[in-house]
Coordinates of C-alpha atoms (C1' of nucleotides) in Angstrom, one line a residue:
Chain A
M1 CA 164.4 -76.2 22.5
S2 CA 161.9 -73.5 21.7
K3 CA 158.3 -73.8 22.8
P4 CA 155.9 -74.3 19.8
S5 CA 153.5 -71.6 19.1
I6 CA 150.9 -70.5 16.4
P7 CA 150.8 -67.3 14.5
Q8 CA 149.3 -64.2 16.3
G9 CA 145.6 -64.0 15.9
T10 CA 145.1 -67.6 15.0
R11 CA 143.7 -70.3 17.3
D12 CA 143.6 -74.1 17.7
F13 CA 140.1 -75.5 18.4
S14 CA 140.0 -78.3 21.0
P15 CA 137.4 -81.1 20.6
A16 CA 135.1 -79.4 23.0
E17 CA 135.5 -76.1 21.1
V18 CA 134.9 -77.6 17.7
R19 CA 131.7 -79.2 19.0
K20 CA 130.5 -75.8 20.2
R21 CA 131.4 -74.2 16.9
Q22 CA 129.7 -76.9 15.0
Y23 CA 126.6 -76.3 17.1
I24 CA 126.5 -72.8 15.6
F25 CA 127.5 -73.8 12.1
N26 CA 124.9 -76.5 12.0
M27 CA 122.2 -74.2 13.2
L28 CA 123.0 -71.6 10.6
K29 CA 123.3 -74.2 7.9
N30 CA 119.9 -75.6 8.6
I31 CA 118.3 -72.1 8.5
F32 CA 120.1 -71.3 5.3
E33 CA 118.8 -74.5 3.7
L34 CA 115.3 -73.9 5.1
Y35 CA 115.3 -70.6 3.3
G36 CA 116.4 -72.2 0.0
F37 CA 120.1 -71.2 -0.1
Q38 CA 122.7 -73.5 -1.6
P39 CA 126.2 -74.2 -0.4
L40 CA 129.3 -72.8 -2.1
E41 CA 133.0 -73.0 -1.3
T42 CA 135.8 -71.0 -2.9
P43 CA 139.6 -71.4 -2.6
A44 CA 141.5 -70.1 0.5
M45 CA 143.6 -68.0 -1.9
E46 CA 142.6 -65.8 -4.7
N47 CA 144.6 -64.0 -7.4
L48 CA 145.8 -60.8 -5.8
V49 CA 144.2 -58.6 -8.5
T50 CA 140.8 -60.1 -7.7
L51 CA 141.1 -58.6 -4.2
T52 CA 143.0 -55.4 -4.5
G53 CA 140.9 -52.2 -4.7
K54 CA 137.8 -53.8 -3.4
Y55 CA 138.0 -53.0 0.3
G56 CA 139.3 -49.4 0.3
E57 CA 142.8 -48.2 1.0
E58 CA 142.8 -49.6 4.6
G59 CA 141.4 -52.9 3.4
D60 CA 144.2 -53.3 0.8
R61 CA 146.8 -53.0 3.5
L62 CA 145.1 -55.8 5.5
I63 CA 145.2 -58.4 2.7
F64 CA 147.6 -61.3 3.5
K65 CA 149.8 -61.7 0.4
I66 CA 151.4 -65.0 -0.5
L67 CA 155.0 -64.9 -1.4
N68 CA 155.6 -66.7 -4.8
N69 CA 157.5 -69.9 -4.4
G70 CA 159.7 -71.7 -6.9
L71 CA 162.0 -68.7 -6.8
H72 CA 165.1 -70.9 -6.8
E73 CA 164.1 -72.2 -10.2
K74 CA 164.2 -68.8 -11.9
K75 CA 166.7 -68.1 -14.6
D76 CA 169.4 -65.5 -14.2
A77 CA 167.4 -62.8 -16.1
D78 CA 164.5 -63.4 -13.7
K79 CA 166.8 -63.2 -10.7
A80 CA 167.9 -59.7 -11.8
K81 CA 164.3 -58.7 -12.1
L82 CA 163.6 -60.1 -8.7
N83 CA 166.3 -58.1 -7.0
E84 CA 165.1 -55.0 -8.7
E85 CA 161.5 -55.6 -7.5
W86 CA 162.7 -56.5 -4.0
A87 CA 164.5 -53.1 -3.8
K88 CA 161.2 -51.3 -4.7
L89 CA 159.2 -53.5 -2.3
L90 CA 161.4 -52.7 0.7
G91 CA 160.9 -49.0 0.2
K92 CA 157.1 -48.6 0.1
P93 CA 153.8 -50.4 0.2
Y94 CA 154.2 -51.9 -3.2
S95 CA 153.6 -55.2 -4.7
T96 CA 154.4 -56.9 -8.0
P97 CA 153.5 -60.2 -9.6
V98 CA 157.2 -61.1 -9.5
I99 CA 157.0 -61.3 -5.7
T100 CA 153.4 -62.0 -5.1
E101 CA 150.5 -62.8 -7.3
R102 CA 148.1 -64.6 -4.8
A103 CA 146.6 -63.6 -1.5
L104 CA 144.4 -65.1 1.2
R105 CA 140.7 -64.5 1.0
Y106 CA 139.7 -61.3 2.8
D107 CA 136.0 -61.9 2.9
L108 CA 133.5 -64.2 1.2
T109 CA 131.6 -61.6 -0.9
I110 CA 134.2 -60.7 -3.4
P111 CA 135.1 -64.3 -4.2
F112 CA 131.4 -64.9 -4.6
A113 CA 131.1 -62.1 -7.0
R114 CA 134.1 -63.5 -8.9
F115 CA 132.4 -66.9 -9.0
V116 CA 129.1 -65.5 -10.3
V117 CA 130.9 -63.7 -13.1
M118 CA 132.9 -66.8 -14.1
R119 CA 129.9 -69.1 -14.0
Q120 CA 127.2 -66.6 -15.2
N121 CA 126.1 -68.9 -18.0
D122 CA 125.6 -71.9 -15.7
I123 CA 123.8 -70.2 -12.9
A124 CA 120.0 -69.9 -12.6
F125 CA 119.3 -66.4 -11.4
P126 CA 118.2 -65.3 -8.8
F127 CA 121.1 -67.3 -7.2
R128 CA 120.9 -67.9 -3.5
R129 CA 124.0 -69.2 -1.9
Y130 CA 125.5 -69.6 1.6
Q131 CA 129.2 -70.0 2.4
M132 CA 130.9 -70.8 5.6
Q133 CA 134.7 -70.5 5.4
P134 CA 137.7 -68.9 7.1
V135 CA 138.9 -65.5 6.0
W136 CA 142.2 -63.7 6.8
R137 CA 143.1 -60.2 7.7
A138 CA 146.5 -58.8 8.6
D139 CA 144.9 -56.7 11.4
R140 CA 146.2 -56.2 15.0
P141 CA 144.4 -58.8 17.0
Q142 CA 142.4 -57.8 20.1
K143 CA 139.2 -58.9 21.9
G144 CA 136.8 -60.3 19.3
R145 CA 139.3 -59.7 16.5
Y146 CA 141.4 -62.4 14.9
R147 CA 143.7 -62.7 11.9
E148 CA 142.0 -65.9 10.9
F149 CA 138.3 -66.0 11.5
W150 CA 135.2 -67.6 9.9
Q151 CA 132.4 -65.9 8.1
C152 CA 129.0 -67.4 7.3
D153 CA 127.6 -65.5 4.4
C154 CA 124.2 -65.7 2.8
D155 CA 123.6 -63.7 -0.4
V156 CA 121.0 -63.4 -3.2
V157 CA 122.3 -62.2 -6.6
G158 CA 120.2 -61.4 -9.7
S159 CA 117.1 -59.9 -8.1
T160 CA 116.3 -56.3 -6.9
S161 CA 113.2 -57.4 -5.1
L162 CA 113.0 -56.2 -1.5
I163 CA 111.6 -59.6 -0.6
N164 CA 115.2 -60.6 -0.5
E165 CA 116.1 -58.0 2.1
A166 CA 113.0 -59.1 4.2
E167 CA 114.1 -62.7 4.0
L168 CA 117.6 -61.9 5.1
L169 CA 116.3 -60.0 8.1
S170 CA 114.2 -63.1 8.9
I171 CA 117.3 -65.3 8.7
Y172 CA 119.2 -63.0 11.1
R173 CA 116.3 -62.9 13.6
E174 CA 115.5 -66.6 13.3
A175 CA 119.2 -67.5 13.8
F176 CA 119.7 -65.4 16.9
H177 CA 116.4 -66.6 18.3
Q178 CA 117.5 -70.2 17.9
L179 CA 120.9 -69.5 19.4
K180 CA 119.1 -67.9 22.3
L181 CA 121.4 -64.9 22.1
P182 CA 119.9 -62.1 24.4
Q183 CA 119.5 -58.4 23.7
V184 CA 120.0 -58.6 20.0
T185 CA 119.4 -55.5 17.9
V186 CA 119.1 -55.7 14.1
K187 CA 119.8 -52.2 12.9
I188 CA 118.6 -51.2 9.5
N189 CA 119.2 -48.2 7.3
S190 CA 119.6 -47.3 3.7
R191 CA 122.6 -45.8 1.9
K192 CA 120.1 -43.7 0.0
I193 CA 119.0 -42.0 3.2
L194 CA 122.6 -41.2 3.9
A195 CA 123.1 -39.9 0.4
G196 CA 119.9 -37.8 0.8
L197 CA 121.3 -36.5 4.1
S198 CA 124.4 -35.2 2.5
E199 CA 122.3 -33.5 -0.2
L200 CA 120.2 -31.8 2.5
C201 CA 123.2 -30.5 4.3
G202 CA 124.5 -29.1 1.1
A203 CA 127.5 -31.4 0.7
P204 CA 126.5 -34.3 -1.5
E205 CA 130.2 -35.1 -2.3
K206 CA 130.9 -35.5 1.4
M207 CA 128.6 -38.5 1.9
M208 CA 131.5 -40.8 2.9
D209 CA 132.8 -38.2 5.4
I210 CA 129.4 -37.8 6.9
T211 CA 128.7 -41.5 7.2
I212 CA 132.1 -42.2 8.7
A213 CA 131.6 -39.6 11.4
L214 CA 128.0 -40.6 12.0
D215 CA 128.9 -44.3 12.4
K216 CA 130.8 -43.4 15.6
L217 CA 127.7 -41.9 17.2
D218 CA 127.4 -44.8 19.6
K219 CA 131.0 -44.5 20.7
I220 CA 131.8 -40.8 20.8
G221 CA 128.3 -39.3 21.2
W222 CA 126.8 -36.4 19.4
D223 CA 129.4 -33.9 20.6
G224 CA 132.2 -36.1 19.2
V225 CA 130.4 -36.5 15.9
T226 CA 129.9 -32.7 15.7
K227 CA 133.6 -32.2 16.2
E228 CA 134.5 -34.7 13.5
L229 CA 131.9 -33.3 11.1
L230 CA 133.5 -29.8 11.4
E231 CA 136.9 -31.3 10.9
R232 CA 135.6 -33.0 7.7
G233 CA 134.3 -29.6 6.4
I234 CA 130.6 -29.7 7.1
D235 CA 129.2 -26.3 8.0
E236 CA 126.9 -25.4 11.0
A237 CA 123.7 -25.5 9.0
G238 CA 124.6 -28.9 7.6
I239 CA 125.3 -30.2 11.1
E240 CA 122.0 -28.9 12.3
A241 CA 120.2 -30.7 9.5
I242 CA 122.0 -33.9 10.4
E243 CA 121.1 -33.5 14.1
T244 CA 117.4 -33.1 13.3
I245 CA 117.4 -36.3 11.3
I246 CA 119.4 -38.2 13.9
N247 CA 117.0 -37.2 16.6
V248 CA 114.0 -38.7 15.0
K249 CA 112.3 -40.9 17.7
G250 CA 109.6 -43.4 18.0
D251 CA 108.9 -46.9 16.6
N252 CA 109.9 -47.7 13.0
A253 CA 106.7 -46.5 11.4
E254 CA 106.8 -43.2 13.3
K255 CA 110.4 -42.7 12.3
L256 CA 109.7 -43.3 8.7
A257 CA 106.7 -40.9 8.8
Q258 CA 108.8 -38.1 10.3
L259 CA 111.7 -38.7 7.9
K260 CA 109.4 -38.4 5.0
T261 CA 108.5 -34.9 6.1
I262 CA 112.0 -33.8 7.1
M263 CA 113.7 -35.2 4.1
S264 CA 111.0 -34.3 1.5
G265 CA 113.5 -32.1 -0.3
S266 CA 115.6 -35.1 -1.4
E267 CA 114.3 -37.6 -4.0
T268 CA 117.1 -40.0 -3.1
A269 CA 116.2 -40.0 0.6
L270 CA 112.5 -40.5 -0.2
A271 CA 113.5 -43.5 -2.3
G272 CA 115.5 -44.9 0.6
I273 CA 112.6 -44.3 3.0
A274 CA 110.2 -46.1 0.6
E275 CA 112.7 -49.0 0.4
L276 CA 112.8 -49.4 4.2
E277 CA 109.0 -49.2 4.4
Q278 CA 108.5 -51.9 1.8
T279 CA 111.2 -54.1 3.3
L280 CA 109.6 -53.9 6.7
A281 CA 106.2 -54.7 5.2
Y282 CA 107.5 -57.8 3.5
H283 CA 109.3 -58.8 6.7
E284 CA 106.2 -58.4 8.7
A285 CA 104.5 -60.9 6.4
I286 CA 107.0 -63.6 6.8
S287 CA 108.4 -63.0 10.3
N288 CA 107.6 -64.9 13.5
K289 CA 106.2 -63.1 16.5
A290 CA 108.3 -65.3 18.8
W291 CA 111.6 -63.8 17.6
A292 CA 112.9 -61.8 20.5
S293 CA 115.4 -59.5 18.7
D294 CA 114.7 -55.8 18.1
L295 CA 114.5 -54.7 14.5
R296 CA 115.2 -51.0 14.5
I297 CA 115.7 -48.3 12.0
D298 CA 118.9 -46.4 12.8
V299 CA 119.7 -43.5 10.6
S300 CA 123.2 -43.3 12.1
L301 CA 124.1 -46.8 10.8
A302 CA 126.8 -46.4 8.1
R303 CA 128.8 -49.6 7.5
G304 CA 132.3 -49.3 6.2
L305 CA 132.4 -51.2 2.9
N306 CA 132.0 -48.8 0.0
Y307 CA 130.1 -51.0 -2.4
Y308 CA 126.7 -50.9 -0.5
T309 CA 124.1 -48.9 -2.4
G310 CA 120.7 -49.7 -0.8
V311 CA 119.5 -51.2 2.5
I312 CA 122.2 -51.8 5.0
V313 CA 122.0 -54.0 8.2
E314 CA 124.1 -54.5 11.3
V315 CA 123.6 -56.8 14.3
T316 CA 124.8 -56.1 17.8
T317 CA 124.1 -57.4 21.2
D318 CA 124.1 -55.4 24.4
A319 CA 124.6 -58.4 26.6
V320 CA 128.4 -58.3 26.1
K321 CA 130.9 -55.7 25.2
M322 CA 131.7 -56.7 21.7
G323 CA 131.7 -55.2 18.2
S324 CA 129.1 -56.1 15.7
I325 CA 128.3 -59.8 15.3
G326 CA 126.9 -59.5 11.7
G327 CA 126.4 -57.1 8.9
G328 CA 125.4 -56.8 5.3
G329 CA 123.4 -54.9 2.7
R330 CA 122.5 -54.3 -0.9
Y331 CA 125.1 -53.8 -3.6
D332 CA 123.7 -52.8 -6.9
D333 CA 126.8 -53.3 -9.0
L334 CA 129.1 -55.8 -7.2
T335 CA 129.9 -57.9 -10.2
G336 CA 130.5 -54.8 -12.3
L337 CA 134.0 -54.8 -10.8
F338 CA 134.5 -58.0 -12.8
G339 CA 132.8 -56.9 -16.0
L340 CA 129.2 -58.1 -15.4
K341 CA 126.8 -55.2 -15.4
N342 CA 123.3 -54.9 -14.0
M343 CA 123.6 -57.7 -11.5
S344 CA 122.3 -56.6 -8.1
G345 CA 122.9 -58.5 -5.0
V346 CA 122.1 -58.4 -1.3
G347 CA 123.6 -60.4 1.5
V348 CA 124.4 -60.7 5.2
S349 CA 127.3 -62.1 7.1
F350 CA 127.4 -63.8 10.5
G351 CA 130.6 -63.2 12.5
I352 CA 130.6 -66.6 14.1
D353 CA 133.8 -66.2 16.1
R354 CA 132.3 -63.3 17.9
I355 CA 128.9 -65.1 18.3
Y356 CA 131.0 -67.9 19.8
D357 CA 132.7 -65.6 22.2
V358 CA 129.4 -64.1 23.3
L359 CA 127.7 -67.5 23.8
E360 CA 130.8 -68.6 25.8
E361 CA 130.9 -65.6 28.0
L362 CA 127.2 -65.9 28.8
N363 CA 127.4 -69.6 29.2
L364 CA 124.7 -70.2 26.6
F365 CA 126.0 -73.3 24.9
P366 CA 123.8 -76.4 25.6
T367 CA 125.4 -78.7 28.1
A368 CA 124.9 -81.9 26.1
L369 CA 127.2 -81.0 23.3
E370 CA 130.1 -83.1 24.4
T371 CA 129.1 -86.5 23.0
G372 CA 131.7 -88.7 21.4
S373 CA 131.9 -92.4 22.1
K374 CA 129.3 -93.7 24.4
V375 CA 131.1 -96.7 25.8
L376 CA 134.6 -97.9 26.5
L377 CA 135.7 -101.5 26.5
L378 CA 138.4 -102.3 28.9
N379 CA 141.4 -104.3 27.8
F380 CA 142.6 -107.3 29.8
G381 CA 144.9 -108.6 27.1
G382 CA 145.3 -112.1 25.6
Q383 CA 142.1 -113.9 24.9
N384 CA 140.1 -111.3 26.8
E385 CA 141.4 -108.7 24.3
A386 CA 140.2 -110.8 21.4
Y387 CA 136.8 -111.2 23.2
A388 CA 136.6 -107.4 23.7
L389 CA 137.3 -106.8 20.0
S390 CA 134.5 -109.2 19.0
I391 CA 132.1 -107.2 21.2
L392 CA 133.4 -103.9 19.8
G393 CA 132.5 -105.0 16.3
Q394 CA 129.0 -106.0 17.3
L395 CA 128.4 -102.7 19.1
R396 CA 129.5 -100.7 16.1
N397 CA 127.3 -102.8 13.7
A398 CA 124.4 -101.9 16.0
G399 CA 125.3 -98.2 15.5
I400 CA 126.7 -97.6 19.0
A401 CA 129.8 -95.4 19.1
A402 CA 132.4 -97.5 21.0
E403 CA 136.1 -97.7 21.7
V404 CA 138.4 -100.3 23.2
Y405 CA 141.3 -99.3 25.3
P406 CA 144.2 -100.2 23.0
D407 CA 146.7 -101.5 25.7
A408 CA 146.3 -104.0 28.5
A409 CA 147.1 -101.3 31.0
K410 CA 146.3 -101.4 34.7
F411 CA 142.6 -101.5 35.6
D412 CA 142.9 -98.3 37.6
K413 CA 144.5 -96.5 34.7
Q414 CA 141.8 -97.6 32.2
M415 CA 139.0 -96.6 34.6
K416 CA 140.5 -93.1 35.2
Y417 CA 140.8 -92.7 31.4
A418 CA 137.1 -93.6 31.0
N419 CA 136.2 -91.1 33.6
K420 CA 138.2 -88.3 32.1
R421 CA 136.8 -88.9 28.7
N422 CA 133.3 -88.8 30.0
F423 CA 132.2 -92.2 28.7
R424 CA 128.6 -93.0 29.8
Y425 CA 129.3 -96.7 30.1
V426 CA 132.2 -99.0 30.5
I427 CA 132.2 -102.6 29.5
I428 CA 134.4 -105.0 31.5
P429 CA 135.2 -108.2 29.5
G430 CA 137.3 -110.2 31.8
D431 CA 137.9 -113.9 32.4
D432 CA 134.6 -114.6 34.2
E433 CA 132.6 -112.7 31.6
R434 CA 134.3 -114.4 28.7
A435 CA 133.8 -117.8 30.2
A436 CA 130.1 -117.1 30.6
G437 CA 129.8 -115.5 27.1
K438 CA 128.6 -112.3 28.8
L439 CA 129.9 -108.9 29.9
S440 CA 129.8 -106.5 32.8
L441 CA 128.2 -103.2 31.9
K442 CA 128.9 -100.4 34.2
N443 CA 126.9 -97.2 34.1
F444 CA 129.5 -94.5 34.8
E445 CA 126.9 -91.9 35.9
T446 CA 125.2 -94.0 38.5
G447 CA 128.0 -96.4 39.2
E448 CA 125.7 -99.4 38.8
Q449 CA 127.0 -102.5 37.2
Q450 CA 125.3 -105.5 35.8
L451 CA 126.2 -108.8 34.1
T452 CA 124.3 -109.1 30.9
G453 CA 124.4 -110.8 27.5
I454 CA 125.7 -108.9 24.5
A455 CA 122.2 -108.5 22.9
E456 CA 120.8 -107.1 26.1
A457 CA 123.8 -104.7 26.5
I458 CA 123.1 -103.4 22.9
D459 CA 119.5 -102.8 23.9
I460 CA 120.5 -100.8 26.9
L461 CA 123.1 -98.8 25.0
S462 CA 120.8 -98.0 22.2
S463 CA 118.1 -96.4 24.4
Chain B
rG1 C1' 150.5 -46.9 12.2
rA2 C1' 150.0 -44.9 17.9
rG3 C1' 149.6 -46.2 23.1
rA4 C1' 149.1 -49.3 28.0
rC5 C1' 150.1 -53.8 30.5
rA6 C1' 152.5 -58.5 30.9
rG7 C1' 156.3 -62.9 30.1
rU8 C1' 158.7 -67.5 36.6
rA9 C1' 157.5 -75.8 35.9
rG10 C1' 153.3 -78.8 30.6
rC11 C1' 148.9 -75.2 32.5
rU12 C1' 147.2 -71.2 36.2
rC13 C1' 150.0 -68.2 39.2
rA14 C1' 152.9 -66.8 44.3
rG15 C1' 157.8 -64.9 45.1
rU16 C1' 158.4 -59.3 51.0
rU17 C1' 162.6 -51.6 49.7
rG18 C1' 167.6 -56.6 46.0
rG19 C1' 170.0 -61.4 50.3
rU20 C1' 171.4 -69.0 51.4
rU21 C1' 169.8 -74.2 47.3
rA22 C1' 163.0 -70.1 43.3
rG23 C1' 157.6 -72.2 45.6
rA24 C1' 152.1 -73.7 45.4
rG25 C1' 147.7 -75.8 43.0
rC26 C1' 146.3 -78.6 38.8
rA27 C1' 148.3 -82.0 35.2
rU28 C1' 152.1 -86.2 34.5
rC29 C1' 154.6 -90.6 36.4
rG30 C1' 155.3 -94.3 40.6
rG31 C1' 153.3 -96.5 45.1
rA32 C1' 149.3 -97.7 49.1
rU33 C1' 145.7 -101.0 45.4
rU34 C1' 148.1 -106.4 39.2
rG35 C1' 138.9 -106.6 38.6
rU36 C1' 136.4 -100.9 39.9
rG37 C1' 136.7 -94.1 38.1
rG38 C1' 134.9 -89.5 39.3
rU39 C1' 135.7 -87.2 46.0
rU40 C1' 141.7 -90.6 49.7
rC41 C1' 146.9 -90.7 51.2
rC42 C1' 152.4 -91.0 50.3
rG43 C1' 156.3 -90.0 46.9
rA44 C1' 159.0 -88.6 42.3
rA45 C1' 160.1 -86.0 38.1
rG46 C1' 159.7 -81.4 36.0
rG47 C1' 163.1 -74.3 35.8
rU48 C1' 169.3 -71.3 31.1
rC49 C1' 162.9 -67.0 35.9
rG50 C1' 161.3 -64.7 27.3
rU51 C1' 166.4 -63.1 25.1
rG52 C1' 170.8 -59.8 25.4
rG53 C1' 173.4 -56.1 28.0
rG54 C1' 173.9 -52.9 32.4
rU55 C1' 173.9 -51.4 37.9
rU56 C1' 175.5 -54.2 42.5
rC57 C1' 179.6 -57.8 47.0
rG58 C1' 174.9 -60.1 45.4
rA59 C1' 169.3 -59.6 40.4
rG60 C1' 163.4 -63.6 39.3
rA61 C1' 163.0 -58.5 41.4
rC62 C1' 166.2 -52.3 39.6
rC63 C1' 167.8 -49.8 34.5
rC64 C1' 168.3 -50.1 29.0
rA65 C1' 167.5 -52.7 24.5
rU66 C1' 165.0 -56.6 22.1
rU67 C1' 161.3 -60.3 21.3
rU68 C1' 156.5 -62.5 22.1
rG69 C1' 151.6 -62.1 24.0
rU70 C1' 147.1 -59.5 25.9
rC71 C1' 144.3 -55.0 25.7
rU72 C1' 143.0 -49.9 23.8
rC73 C1' 142.8 -46.2 19.6
rC74 C1' 142.1 -46.5 14.1
rC75 C1' 139.2 -49.8 11.3
rC76 C1' 136.3 -54.0 11.2
rA77 C1' 133.3 -59.5 11.8

RNA sequence: GAGACAGUAGCUCAGUUGGUUAGAGCAUCGGAUUGUGGUUCCGAAGGUCGUGGGUUCGAGACCCAUUUGUCUCCCCA
């Protein structure tokens, strides 16, 4: 007999783990609702064509494809076709509707864009929605990386106002503040500054190369970035220009002022700088001084996804060695991929599995999360069992979460069960109690026990 | 796609340059104790040592292959 297992990179969530995850989900949901976002859910699977080509070459390889079923029902002609396609498939990274035409959701943004295009006539724009669902990636799992993980996304589509950016920054900072996550940095940058950067170093067509190299600054340092820039065909003068810009120091206002001077030769960069300035001003107006996170302009922030066009954001914590715990940005033409032009959107995503791992590692979950039933009724069988059931019904009618031990097992066994399940009270409805029309109520934290009437017990349990 | 490490009871792990019948803790079940748990004591059950081959008088240990998992690079949340 082989031991059961689950697929690599997936996890079961025990009752205690689910409660902790729900603690995060509920907190985020409340914030999203407070900011006027509406819930949305989309299918676990999408048509493959909806997803392919949206996440870059690397992303396409990481999409989980679903094998068509019902193959046994195919006619002979289809079977021949099938064999032919299989032969092609085995050779190279190739896919065909004969073999697969559906795939598991890779993120929440593309399905959202698809939804917006499909329902464009019903939606009141600007449309603000949040979505908390699992996504799947055929990546190699490692610390903080899973093949099935949840994203909590929050996007506004149909408005170019930077108020949206400012509000999303607030949502991030409010959420991490409420979760009490320490040493959080919300990094902000603009794709337009990166585009301007590539103009200034004389290689506007190399923007992707520059951003990819620059994104690794934290990991490989400036020397490593220099090396990578050279490999990607940036000349010495260009690298020097990049270095000047990267080395801009000071608070956000000081950085912006310096960038304005250094990058005055690029209209694009100046537009990006103005965007950040306005975003920060809006954010200042709606933010709360109590939020502990650091909101910092970081010119080296790049972000992988290629559809971002304006402001980009990424959230990290220095408290634990972990990749980013959230990210997002502005995409001017997301729905254009599905034929709807001039529909700008901006959104952020919370990586709640990583947030969970960080809170767990730092022991930051509230201790009172493990609730569940408050009281267990012991079972003495026969008429006592019937008596216990009548009490059980009365407790539940009074809104008290209660359970009865389903078998007339040994007293000791039932008590041990109550202890292990962390019940706060145990009710002992035995012969004596039943004869008196009362019950024994034992407080499992203090060990105290008292004989009371049912109404009085309900009073105690309700408080 | 590339690399490092690991796989022994349900779980976490010991296991001496290769030497009788492979151990512990926790969990489970039974008993001391058929109305009093969390902190008692006694006992029982539980193993093709991931799989296949090889070296050897002898392999849980050494070698090769394979598989699964963890981690790192790449990329990402």
